Amino acid sequence: MRSCHRWQAAALAVLGMGVLLVLGCGRSGSSEKAIEYRPLRFETGPAIDIAAVLSNASIAIRGEADRTETEITAILTATGGSLQQAQRRVEELEISVVHQGKRIGIRFEPPEEAAKWGELPTARFEVLTSNQGTIRVEAANGSVEVSDLDGDVAILTDRGSVDVRRASGVFEVDVRDGSMSFSDIAGRLTARAERGSAVIEGAVLEADVETRIGDISYAGTLAGSENRLVASYGGVSLRVPLASQLEVEAEVVTGQIESSLPFVGDVSGTKWLATLNAPTARVFLRSTNAWIRIEPLDNM
């Protein structure tokens, strides 16, 4: 363990140089791990356009008001049979970051020879940028986080979670295998998950959310006439303010519909068509194989 501490102390010593290399110490017979930090900075102006294509990598993008620079920290991790081999592998990993005006393109995928390493290398990109702009991410096997942004967001993931917070704009999210979480967002949301749940909280949205295997939970205000919350193998929970002006069409195939709100209309059986106050918005709810619950939201 003493040799491990010496490696870590040496790594900390180069922090001021902009690159931090941390070498982990595995037990006898296990792989060793090397982590490298690569910081980048660009002048991008008050609005940004970020596009990322990632494999075995995650990304977290956070907006900040009045920021005209974009800071990116790439955190790369590789393993090896020895500390020296892990360090060599992480140093040889390539990332692509292309900057042109307000546009930034980010790309990472493990090298072909990494398939023989026993454990694929990973990358995480932490991005601090303007809170105005457009974000597009395609990720295979990695999480995507976006926060504090006013603009449009498009996310496509093969395997990994999606988390969007404190944002407004148009959101398009498609997840093959992973959960989706949205909190304190406003605008229009289109979200699909093949396997995974969807949780939306503190929202003011026109929302079209669909899961094949997974529950949907929506808490907030619905706007417009094209709202859909549809779960094939999962339940649907809708919580709205008591003062909401809403028309609800709900149906279940196997299960039941429940609500404590004072709806008027057809509120019995497996198909409901009812109104709450004088409707200005409409929502269609469907669960094929579970339940639908519509309840008041106390804090809105």
PDB file of N, CA and C in Angstrom, residues 44-51 61 63-64 67 102 129-136 146 148-154 167-171:
ATOM      1  N   THR A  44     -16.562  30.708 -26.923  1.00  0.00           N
ATOM      2  CA  THR A  44     -17.697  30.300 -27.751  1.00  0.00           C
ATOM      3  C   THR A  44     -18.803  31.339 -27.825  1.00  0.00           C
ATOM      4  N   GLY A  45     -18.712  32.421 -27.071  1.00  0.00           N
ATOM      5  CA  GLY A  45     -19.728  33.456 -27.141  1.00  0.00           C
ATOM      6  C   GLY A  45     -20.925  33.164 -26.249  1.00  0.00           C
ATOM      7  N   PRO A  46     -21.957  33.997 -26.337  1.00  0.00           N
ATOM      8  CA  PRO A  46     -23.093  33.893 -25.412  1.00  0.00           C
ATOM      9  C   PRO A  46     -24.076  32.775 -25.736  1.00  0.00           C
ATOM     10  N   ALA A  47     -23.933  32.114 -26.894  1.00  0.00           N
ATOM     11  CA  ALA A  47     -24.808  30.997 -27.252  1.00  0.00           C
ATOM     12  C   ALA A  47     -23.951  29.881 -27.843  1.00  0.00           C
ATOM     13  N   ILE A  48     -24.346  28.645 -27.575  1.00  0.00           N
ATOM     14  CA  ILE A  48     -23.509  27.514 -27.986  1.00  0.00           C
ATOM     15  C   ILE A  48     -24.323  26.495 -28.784  1.00  0.00           C
ATOM     16  N   ASP A  49     -23.579  25.669 -29.517  1.00  0.00           N
ATOM     17  CA  ASP A  49     -24.152  24.539 -30.243  1.00  0.00           C
ATOM     18  C   ASP A  49     -23.193  23.371 -30.030  1.00  0.00           C
ATOM     19  N   ILE A  50     -23.588  22.437 -29.150  1.00  0.00           N
ATOM     20  CA  ILE A  50     -22.721  21.321 -28.785  1.00  0.00           C
ATOM     21  C   ILE A  50     -23.297  20.021 -29.330  1.00  0.00           C
ATOM     22  N   ALA A  51     -22.466  19.278 -30.044  1.00  0.00           N
ATOM     23  CA  ALA A  51     -22.862  17.967 -30.555  1.00  0.00           C
ATOM     24  C   ALA A  51     -21.844  16.938 -30.073  1.00  0.00           C
ATOM     25  N   ILE A  61     -23.430  18.301 -18.997  1.00  0.00           N
ATOM     26  CA  ILE A  61     -23.355  19.654 -19.549  1.00  0.00           C
ATOM     27  C   ILE A  61     -24.156  20.584 -18.644  1.00  0.00           C
ATOM     28  N   GLY A  63     -25.143  24.708 -17.919  1.00  0.00           N
ATOM     29  CA  GLY A  63     -25.128  26.071 -18.419  1.00  0.00           C
ATOM     30  C   GLY A  63     -24.966  27.078 -17.299  1.00  0.00           C
ATOM     31  N   GLU A  64     -24.422  28.223 -17.656  1.00  0.00           N
ATOM     32  CA  GLU A  64     -24.217  29.297 -16.681  1.00  0.00           C
ATOM     33  C   GLU A  64     -24.491  30.628 -17.356  1.00  0.00           C
ATOM     34  N   ARG A  67     -21.989  33.465 -19.455  1.00  0.00           N
ATOM     35  CA  ARG A  67     -20.714  32.801 -19.742  1.00  0.00           C
ATOM     36  C   ARG A  67     -20.462  32.812 -21.247  1.00  0.00           C
ATOM     37  N   LYS A 102     -19.263  29.196 -32.266  1.00  0.00           N
ATOM     38  CA  LYS A 102     -20.097  28.747 -31.148  1.00  0.00           C
ATOM     39  C   LYS A 102     -20.278  27.232 -31.139  1.00  0.00           C
ATOM     40  N   THR A 129     -20.691  25.695 -19.769  1.00  0.00           N
ATOM     41  CA  THR A 129     -20.836  26.517 -20.958  1.00  0.00           C
ATOM     42  C   THR A 129     -21.935  27.553 -20.762  1.00  0.00           C
ATOM     43  N   SER A 130     -22.291  28.269 -21.822  1.00  0.00           N
ATOM     44  CA  SER A 130     -23.384  29.237 -21.782  1.00  0.00           C
ATOM     45  C   SER A 130     -24.708  28.534 -21.510  1.00  0.00           C
ATOM     46  N   ASN A 131     -25.638  29.244 -20.889  1.00  0.00           N
ATOM     47  CA  ASN A 131     -26.943  28.648 -20.632  1.00  0.00           C
ATOM     48  C   ASN A 131     -27.914  28.863 -21.798  1.00  0.00           C
ATOM     49  N   GLN A 132     -27.405  29.373 -22.919  1.00  0.00           N
ATOM     50  CA  GLN A 132     -28.218  29.569 -24.117  1.00  0.00           C
ATOM     51  C   GLN A 132     -27.639  28.721 -25.240  1.00  0.00           C
ATOM     52  N   GLY A 133     -28.473  27.883 -25.876  1.00  0.00           N
ATOM     53  CA  GLY A 133     -27.928  27.139 -26.997  1.00  0.00           C
ATOM     54  C   GLY A 133     -28.643  25.849 -27.293  1.00  0.00           C
ATOM     55  N   THR A 134     -27.962  24.987 -28.025  1.00  0.00           N
ATOM     56  CA  THR A 134     -28.511  23.732 -28.511  1.00  0.00           C
ATOM     57  C   THR A 134     -27.563  22.588 -28.139  1.00  0.00           C
ATOM     58  N   ILE A 135     -28.151  21.500 -27.662  1.00  0.00           N
ATOM     59  CA  ILE A 135     -27.376  20.324 -27.257  1.00  0.00           C
ATOM     60  C   ILE A 135     -27.883  19.114 -28.024  1.00  0.00           C
ATOM     61  N   ARG A 136     -26.956  18.358 -28.617  1.00  0.00           N
ATOM     62  CA  ARG A 136     -27.296  17.098 -29.281  1.00  0.00           C
ATOM     63  C   ARG A 136     -26.288  16.035 -28.845  1.00  0.00           C
ATOM     64  N   VAL A 146     -27.930  17.061 -18.425  1.00  0.00           N
ATOM     65  CA  VAL A 146     -27.999  18.433 -18.909  1.00  0.00           C
ATOM     66  C   VAL A 146     -28.716  19.260 -17.848  1.00  0.00           C
ATOM     67  N   ASP A 148     -29.534  23.545 -16.335  1.00  0.00           N
ATOM     68  CA  ASP A 148     -29.436  25.010 -16.390  1.00  0.00           C
ATOM     69  C   ASP A 148     -29.231  25.503 -17.822  1.00  0.00           C
ATOM     70  N   LEU A 149     -30.156  25.126 -18.689  1.00  0.00           N
ATOM     71  CA  LEU A 149     -30.037  25.480 -20.102  1.00  0.00           C
ATOM     72  C   LEU A 149     -31.360  26.001 -20.630  1.00  0.00           C
ATOM     73  N   ASP A 150     -31.303  27.061 -21.427  1.00  0.00           N
ATOM     74  CA  ASP A 150     -32.446  27.548 -22.187  1.00  0.00           C
ATOM     75  C   ASP A 150     -32.147  27.287 -23.654  1.00  0.00           C
ATOM     76  N   GLY A 151     -32.798  26.277 -24.215  1.00  0.00           N
ATOM     77  CA  GLY A 151     -32.522  25.917 -25.595  1.00  0.00           C
ATOM     78  C   GLY A 151     -33.076  24.544 -25.902  1.00  0.00           C
ATOM     79  N   ASP A 152     -32.730  24.028 -27.046  1.00  0.00           N
ATOM     80  CA  ASP A 152     -33.243  22.735 -27.488  1.00  0.00           C
ATOM     81  C   ASP A 152     -32.244  21.630 -27.155  1.00  0.00           C
ATOM     82  N   VAL A 153     -32.788  20.480 -26.740  1.00  0.00           N
ATOM     83  CA  VAL A 153     -31.955  19.348 -26.334  1.00  0.00           C
ATOM     84  C   VAL A 153     -32.452  18.099 -27.042  1.00  0.00           C
ATOM     85  N   ALA A 154     -31.542  17.406 -27.721  1.00  0.00           N
ATOM     86  CA  ALA A 154     -31.854  16.126 -28.363  1.00  0.00           C
ATOM     87  C   ALA A 154     -30.865  15.084 -27.854  1.00  0.00           C
ATOM     88  N   ALA A 167     -34.312  23.439 -16.955  1.00  0.00           N
ATOM     89  CA  ALA A 167     -34.103  23.757 -18.365  1.00  0.00           C
ATOM     90  C   ALA A 167     -35.434  24.110 -19.016  1.00  0.00           C
ATOM     91  N   SER A 168     -35.350  24.855 -20.111  1.00  0.00           N
ATOM     92  CA  SER A 168     -36.549  25.194 -20.879  1.00  0.00           C
ATOM     93  C   SER A 168     -36.219  25.109 -22.355  1.00  0.00           C
ATOM     94  N   GLY A 169     -37.210  24.679 -23.140  1.00  0.00           N
ATOM     95  CA  GLY A 169     -37.005  24.562 -24.571  1.00  0.00           C
ATOM     96  C   GLY A 169     -37.755  23.379 -25.130  1.00  0.00           C
ATOM     97  N   VAL A 170     -37.226  22.834 -26.200  1.00  0.00           N
ATOM     98  CA  VAL A 170     -37.790  21.645 -26.836  1.00  0.00           C
ATOM     99  C   VAL A 170     -36.858  20.469 -26.534  1.00  0.00           C
ATOM    100  N   PHE A 171     -37.413  19.402 -25.949  1.00  0.00           N
ATOM    101  CA  PHE A 171     -36.621  18.254 -25.528  1.00  0.00           C
ATOM    102  C   PHE A 171     -37.074  17.011 -26.295  1.00  0.00           C
TER     103      PHE A 171
END
